[in-house]
Coordinates of C-alpha atoms in Angstrom, one line a residue:
M12 CA 2.4 -9.3 13.0
K13 CA 4.3 -6.6 11.2
W14 CA 4.8 -8.0 7.7
I15 CA 6.6 -5.2 6.2
G16 CA 8.2 -2.4 8.1
I17 CA 7.6 -0.5 11.2
L18 CA 8.3 -1.3 9.0
S19 CA -10.3 18.7 -0.2
L20 CA -9.8 17.4 -1.0
V21 CA -11.4 17.4 -4.4
A22 CA -11.2 21.0 -5.7
L23 CA -14.6 22.7 -6.1
S24 CA -15.1 24.5 -9.4
E25 CA -16.4 28.0 -9.4
C26 CA -19.8 28.4 -11.2
L27 CA -20.5 31.3 -13.4
V28 CA -24.2 30.7 -13.2
T29 CA -26.0 29.8 -10.0
I30 CA -28.8 27.2 -10.5
P31 CA -31.0 25.9 -7.7
L32 CA -30.4 22.2 -7.2
T33 CA -32.4 19.6 -5.5
K34 CA -30.3 16.9 -3.7
I35 CA -31.2 13.5 -5.0
K36 CA -30.7 10.5 -2.8
S37 CA -28.1 8.0 -3.9
M38 CA -29.2 4.5 -4.7
R39 CA -27.3 3.3 -1.6
D40 CA -29.2 5.7 0.6
S41 CA -32.6 4.8 -0.9
L42 CA -32.0 1.1 -0.4
R43 CA -30.7 1.6 3.1
E44 CA -33.9 3.6 4.1
K45 CA -36.1 0.8 2.8
D46 CA -33.9 -1.8 4.6
L47 CA -33.1 -3.4 1.2
L48 CA -29.4 -2.6 1.0
K49 CA -28.1 -5.9 2.5
D50 CA -30.4 -8.0 0.3
Y51 CA -29.3 -6.1 -2.8
L52 CA -25.6 -6.6 -2.1
E53 CA -26.1 -10.3 -1.4
E54 CA -28.0 -10.8 -4.6
H55 CA -25.5 -8.9 -6.8
P56 CA -21.9 -9.8 -7.6
Y57 CA -19.2 -7.9 -5.7
S58 CA -18.2 -5.9 -8.8
Q59 CA -21.8 -4.7 -9.2
A60 CA -21.8 -3.4 -5.7
Y61 CA -18.9 -1.1 -6.5
R62 CA -21.0 0.9 -8.9
F63 CA -21.9 2.9 -5.8
I64 CA -18.4 4.3 -5.8
Q65 CA -18.1 7.4 -7.9
K66 CA -14.8 8.4 -9.3
Q67 CA -13.7 11.9 -8.4
P68 CA -11.8 14.3 -10.7
G69 CA -8.3 15.1 -9.6
V70 CA -7.8 11.8 -7.7
T71 CA -5.6 9.0 -9.0
Y72 CA -6.6 5.5 -7.9
E73 CA -4.5 2.4 -7.7
S74 CA -6.3 -0.8 -7.0
M75 CA -4.9 -3.2 -4.5
R76 CA -5.5 -6.9 -3.8
N77 CA -6.1 -8.2 -0.4
Y78 CA -4.0 -11.3 0.3
L79 CA -5.6 -13.3 3.1
D80 CA -5.9 -10.2 5.3
L81 CA -2.1 -10.2 5.6
Y82 CA -1.2 -7.4 3.2
Y83 CA -2.5 -5.3 0.3
V84 CA -0.6 -5.2 -3.0
G85 CA -0.9 -2.8 -5.9
T86 CA 1.0 -2.4 -9.2
I87 CA 3.6 0.2 -10.2
S88 CA 6.1 0.3 -13.1
I89 CA 9.7 1.5 -13.2
G90 CA 11.8 2.4 -16.3
T91 CA 11.4 3.1 -20.0
P92 CA 9.8 1.0 -21.3
P93 CA 8.0 0.2 -18.1
Q94 CA 8.7 -2.9 -16.0
E95 CA 5.8 -3.8 -13.7
F96 CA 6.1 -4.8 -10.0
K97 CA 3.7 -5.7 -7.3
V98 CA 4.4 -3.6 -4.2
I99 CA 3.0 -3.0 -0.7
F100 CA 2.1 0.7 -0.2
D101 CA 3.5 1.0 3.3
T102 CA 2.8 4.0 5.5
G103 CA 5.3 2.5 8.0
S104 CA 8.4 3.1 5.9
A105 CA 9.6 5.7 3.4
D106 CA 11.7 3.9 0.7
L107 CA 10.9 2.3 -2.6
W108 CA 12.8 -0.8 -3.6
V109 CA 12.3 -3.8 -5.9
P110 CA 14.2 -7.0 -6.6
S111 CA 17.0 -6.7 -9.3
I112 CA 18.9 -8.8 -11.7
Y113 CA 21.9 -8.5 -9.3
C114 CA 20.1 -10.4 -6.5
F115 CA 20.4 -14.2 -6.3
S116 CA 18.5 -14.7 -3.0
R117 CA 15.7 -17.2 -3.1
A118 CA 13.2 -14.3 -2.7
C119 CA 14.5 -12.6 -5.9
V120 CA 14.5 -15.8 -7.9
R121 CA 10.8 -16.2 -7.0
H122 CA 9.8 -12.7 -8.0
T123 CA 9.9 -10.2 -10.9
V124 CA 13.3 -8.4 -11.0
F125 CA 14.2 -5.0 -12.4
N126 CA 16.7 -5.0 -15.3
P127 CA 18.3 -1.6 -15.6
K128 CA 19.9 -2.6 -18.9
R129 CA 16.4 -2.5 -20.4
S130 CA 15.6 1.0 -19.3
S131 CA 16.8 4.0 -21.3
T132 CA 16.1 6.4 -18.4
F133 CA 17.9 4.5 -15.7
Q134 CA 20.7 6.2 -13.8
R135 CA 23.0 4.2 -11.6
T136 CA 24.7 5.3 -8.4
N137 CA 27.4 3.6 -6.2
Q138 CA 25.5 4.2 -3.0
S139 CA 24.8 1.0 -1.1
F140 CA 22.2 0.6 1.6
A141 CA 20.6 -1.9 4.0
L142 CA 17.0 -1.9 5.3
H143 CA 15.7 -3.9 8.2
Y144 CA 12.0 -4.7 8.7
G145 CA 10.1 -6.4 11.4
T146 CA 10.1 -9.7 9.5
G147 CA 13.3 -9.5 7.3
S148 CA 16.0 -7.4 5.8
M149 CA 17.5 -6.5 2.4
T150 CA 20.5 -4.9 0.9
G151 CA 21.0 -3.2 -2.4
F152 CA 22.1 0.0 -4.2
L153 CA 20.4 3.1 -5.3
G154 CA 19.3 4.0 -8.8
Y155 CA 17.1 6.7 -10.4
D156 CA 14.4 6.1 -12.9
T157 CA 10.8 6.9 -14.0
V158 CA 8.2 5.5 -11.7
K159 CA 4.5 5.3 -12.6
I160 CA 1.5 4.7 -10.3
G161 CA -1.6 4.5 -12.5
S162 CA -1.6 7.7 -14.5
L163 CA 0.9 9.5 -12.2
V164 CA 4.5 9.8 -13.6
D165 CA 7.3 10.4 -11.2
Q166 CA 10.5 11.4 -13.0
S167 CA 14.0 10.6 -11.8
Q168 CA 12.8 8.8 -8.6
A169 CA 15.4 7.3 -6.3
F170 CA 14.7 3.6 -5.6
G171 CA 16.5 0.6 -4.3
L172 CA 17.7 -2.4 -6.4
S173 CA 18.1 -5.3 -4.1
R174 CA 21.2 -7.5 -3.9
T175 CA 20.1 -9.7 -1.0
E176 CA 16.7 -10.3 0.5
V177 CA 16.6 -12.4 3.7
S178 CA 13.1 -13.4 4.9
K179 CA 10.6 -16.1 4.4
I180 CA 8.0 -13.4 4.0
L181 CA 10.0 -11.8 1.2
E182 CA 10.6 -15.1 -0.4
Y183 CA 7.0 -16.4 -0.4
G184 CA 5.0 -13.2 -0.3
A185 CA 2.8 -12.3 -3.2
F186 CA 4.6 -9.0 -3.7
D187 CA 7.9 -8.0 -5.2
G188 CA 8.9 -4.9 -3.3
I189 CA 7.7 -2.1 -1.0
L190 CA 6.7 1.6 -1.7
G191 CA 7.1 3.6 1.5
L192 CA 4.7 6.5 2.3
S193 CA 5.9 7.8 5.6
Y194 CA 7.7 11.2 6.2
P195 CA 10.8 11.9 4.2
N196 CA 13.0 12.1 7.4
M197 CA 12.7 8.3 7.4
A198 CA 14.0 7.8 3.9
L199 CA 17.6 6.9 3.0
P200 CA 20.0 9.8 3.3
G201 CA 20.0 12.1 0.2
T202 CA 16.8 10.6 -1.3
T203 CA 13.2 11.9 -1.7
P204 CA 10.3 9.5 -1.2
V205 CA 7.8 8.9 -4.0
F206 CA 5.0 10.9 -2.6
D207 CA 7.1 13.9 -2.0
N208 CA 8.5 13.8 -5.5
L209 CA 4.9 13.6 -6.9
W210 CA 4.1 16.7 -5.0
T211 CA 7.3 18.6 -5.9
Q212 CA 6.9 17.8 -9.5
G213 CA 3.3 19.1 -9.6
V214 CA 1.9 15.7 -10.5
I215 CA -0.8 15.8 -7.7
S216 CA -2.9 18.8 -6.9
Q217 CA -3.2 18.2 -3.2
K218 CA -0.7 16.8 -0.7
V219 CA -2.8 14.0 0.5
F220 CA -3.3 10.3 -0.1
A221 CA -5.9 7.9 1.4
F222 CA -6.6 4.2 1.8
Y223 CA -9.7 2.1 1.6
L224 CA -8.9 -1.5 2.6
S225 CA -11.5 -4.1 1.8
S226 CA -12.5 -6.9 4.2
K227 CA -11.6 -10.4 3.1
E228 CA -12.5 -9.8 -0.6
K229 CA -9.6 -10.1 -3.0
K230 CA -10.6 -7.0 -4.9
G231 CA -12.0 -3.6 -4.0
S232 CA -9.2 -2.1 -2.0
V233 CA -7.6 1.2 -3.3
V234 CA -5.0 3.8 -2.5
M235 CA -5.8 7.2 -3.9
F236 CA -3.4 10.1 -4.4
G237 CA -4.0 13.9 -4.7
G238 CA -7.5 13.9 -3.1
V239 CA -10.2 12.0 -1.3
N240 CA -13.3 10.2 -2.5
S241 CA -16.1 10.5 0.0
S242 CA -17.9 7.6 -1.6
Y243 CA -15.7 5.3 0.4
Y244 CA -16.7 6.4 3.9
E245 CA -19.8 7.2 6.0
G246 CA -20.3 10.4 7.8
E247 CA -17.6 13.0 8.2
L248 CA -13.8 12.7 8.5
K249 CA -12.5 13.2 12.0
W250 CA -9.0 14.8 12.0
V251 CA -6.2 13.7 14.3
P252 CA -3.0 15.8 14.5
V253 CA 0.3 13.9 13.8
S254 CA 2.1 13.9 17.2
K255 CA 5.5 13.2 15.8
Q256 CA 6.7 13.3 12.2
G257 CA 8.5 10.3 10.8
F258 CA 6.0 7.5 11.1
W259 CA 2.4 8.6 10.9
Q260 CA 2.2 8.8 14.7
I261 CA -0.8 10.0 16.7
T262 CA -1.9 10.1 20.3
V263 CA -4.6 7.6 21.5
D264 CA -6.6 8.7 24.6
S265 CA -7.4 5.3 25.8
I266 CA -8.4 1.7 24.9
S267 CA -11.5 0.4 26.7
M268 CA -14.2 -2.3 26.8
D269 CA -17.6 -2.0 28.4
G270 CA -16.7 1.4 29.8
R271 CA -13.5 0.2 31.5
V272 CA -10.1 1.2 30.3
I273 CA -8.1 -2.0 29.5
A274 CA -5.0 -0.5 27.9
C275 CA -3.4 2.8 27.1
E276 CA -4.5 4.3 30.4
G277 CA -3.7 8.0 30.5
G278 CA -2.9 8.1 26.8
C279 CA -0.3 6.5 24.5
E280 CA 1.3 6.9 21.1
A281 CA 0.3 4.9 18.1
I282 CA 1.5 4.5 14.5
V283 CA -1.1 4.2 11.7
D284 CA 0.6 1.6 9.5
T285 CA -0.8 0.0 6.3
G286 CA 2.2 -2.4 6.3
T287 CA 1.2 -4.1 9.6
S288 CA -1.5 -6.7 9.5
L289 CA -2.5 -6.9 13.2
L290 CA -3.1 -4.6 16.2
T291 CA 0.3 -4.4 17.9
G292 CA 1.3 -2.9 21.2
P293 CA 3.4 -3.1 24.3
N294 CA 3.3 -6.6 25.9
Y295 CA 1.9 -5.4 29.2
D296 CA -1.1 -3.9 27.4
I297 CA -1.6 -6.8 25.0
F298 CA -1.4 -9.3 27.8
D299 CA -4.2 -7.5 29.7
I300 CA -6.4 -7.5 26.6
L301 CA -5.7 -11.1 25.9
K302 CA -6.7 -11.9 29.5
T303 CA -9.8 -9.9 29.2
I304 CA -11.0 -11.8 26.1
N305 CA -9.9 -15.1 27.6
A306 CA -7.3 -15.9 25.0
Q307 CA -5.1 -18.9 25.6
M308 CA -1.5 -19.3 24.3
T309 CA -0.7 -22.3 22.1
S310 CA 2.6 -24.2 21.8
T311 CA 3.3 -22.0 18.7
G312 CA 3.0 -18.8 20.6
E313 CA -0.3 -17.8 19.1
Y314 CA -3.4 -17.0 21.1
V315 CA -6.6 -18.8 20.5
V316 CA -10.1 -17.6 21.5
N317 CA -13.4 -19.5 21.7
C318 CA -15.1 -18.9 18.4
D319 CA -18.4 -18.2 20.1
A320 CA -16.8 -15.1 21.6
I321 CA -17.1 -13.4 18.2
N322 CA -20.8 -13.1 18.9
T323 CA -20.6 -12.4 22.6
L324 CA -17.6 -10.2 23.3
P325 CA -18.2 -6.4 23.2
D326 CA -16.4 -3.9 21.0
I327 CA -13.0 -2.7 22.1
I328 CA -13.0 1.1 21.8
F329 CA -10.0 3.2 20.7
T330 CA -10.7 6.7 21.8
I331 CA -8.6 9.1 19.6
N332 CA -8.7 12.9 19.9
G333 CA -12.0 12.7 21.8
F334 CA -13.8 10.4 19.4
R335 CA -14.6 6.7 19.8
Y336 CA -13.5 4.1 17.2
P337 CA -15.1 0.8 18.0
V338 CA -13.3 -2.4 16.9
P339 CA -15.8 -5.3 17.1
A340 CA -15.0 -8.9 18.1
R341 CA -15.4 -10.0 14.5
A342 CA -12.4 -7.8 13.7
Y343 CA -10.1 -8.5 16.7
I344 CA -10.8 -12.2 16.4
R345 CA -10.1 -14.1 13.2
K346 CA -11.3 -17.5 12.2
G347 CA -8.7 -20.1 11.1
L348 CA -8.9 -23.6 10.0
F349 CA -10.7 -26.4 11.8
D350 CA -13.0 -24.1 13.7
T351 CA -10.1 -22.4 15.5
C352 CA -10.2 -18.7 16.2
Y353 CA -7.2 -16.5 17.0
S354 CA -6.6 -13.1 18.5
N355 CA -5.7 -10.2 16.2
F356 CA -3.7 -8.5 19.0
D357 CA 0.0 -9.1 18.9
D358 CA 2.8 -8.2 21.3
T359 CA 5.8 -8.2 19.1
L360 CA 6.6 -4.6 20.3
S361 CA 7.4 -5.8 23.8
H362 CA 10.4 -3.4 23.8
S363 CA 8.4 -0.4 22.8
T364 CA 5.6 1.7 24.3
L365 CA 4.2 2.4 20.8
W366 CA 1.0 0.9 19.5
I367 CA 0.6 0.1 15.8
L368 CA -2.9 0.4 14.3
G369 CA -2.6 -2.0 11.4
D370 CA -4.9 -3.4 8.8
V371 CA -7.3 -4.9 11.4
F372 CA -8.1 -1.3 12.4
L373 CA -7.8 0.2 8.9
R374 CA -10.3 -2.2 7.3
L375 CA -12.9 -0.5 9.6
Y376 CA -11.9 3.1 9.0
F377 CA -11.2 4.9 5.7
T378 CA -8.0 6.8 6.4
V379 CA -6.6 10.0 4.9
F380 CA -3.0 11.0 5.3
D381 CA -2.7 14.8 5.0
R382 CA 0.9 16.0 4.7
E383 CA -0.2 19.6 4.0
N384 CA -1.6 19.9 7.5
D385 CA 0.2 17.0 9.2
R386 CA -2.9 15.2 10.3
I387 CA -4.8 11.9 9.7
G388 CA -8.5 11.7 8.8
L389 CA -10.7 8.8 10.0
A390 CA -14.2 7.8 9.1
P391 CA -16.2 4.5 9.1
A392 CA -15.5 2.7 5.8
V393 CA -18.4 1.8 3.6
V394 CA -19.3 -1.9 3.6
V395 CA -19.9 -3.1 0.0

């Protein structure tokens, strides 16, 4: 379901002296060629495996934690001195907001709240607003203050201070607020989103950000700003033009299985959204897919699948801009408690013709959001 909202790259330095270089294989490549990579990763702790990832100059990284494959949460700070908050970096919305001391909803009581009285750089406004998400809503007022993401400093950033938060997800979620990363035309009137301010203020050198979402592990996920780290993906990035600015919207050619189109026949539009946990689409397409994988609806409205199907069902192929992006059964079927397995396809967009490629898809593919060229880059994510 949609939990929150429908919610270079690294510059090459010029060399004054040209020296012949011999390309040296990485440890990962050497182990893979000898068919030892899997054994190495199984024998070494998760943190050790991440030594394969090389930090790139000019790229700012913010680690995120995977909460039960439902959402990914990172840390930012607001104010002077800084007050820290856990937020979802959401490409399906454009606004930043956090709970405030003026909110007495149960969700605010359970989370960290921003106290503007403790920030010497806070600027208050009288502008009220309301935001509505797929699983809840909130109201508040706008303020301006310094926002920090890792080493990035965003001066005088507009953000929301909540007064009410209505949602069980907002109440019990392991996050305080949301930081939107969609296009500025989706932001509250008169405000500039965080990413656009970072660019305008010259804090980042390139107008791109990217996501690597880990699978099941609590640690390892990262959002990066100002560039791309190729250590997080295999092969080359394939670029897809943004078909409509607002959401990060692209055109999908078709969705198929075993060479047969099972959805999106003749093409369809999709949103690439880090704030959605599942693969979501129009009900007529989703129902056809559920029928194809023999999913059965339960009394709670969920769809269960025989767990053996994880090993027998073929990939579902999303063809985008002429390239095939397989989603294997282990991704579109999830294991629950008591040997019960569920479909990761959801039909909550029954009123819409749009698809949402949520975290189920994005865990498989490293994703680059390029605002300079209005395009999205996709490549198979490394498995560590």
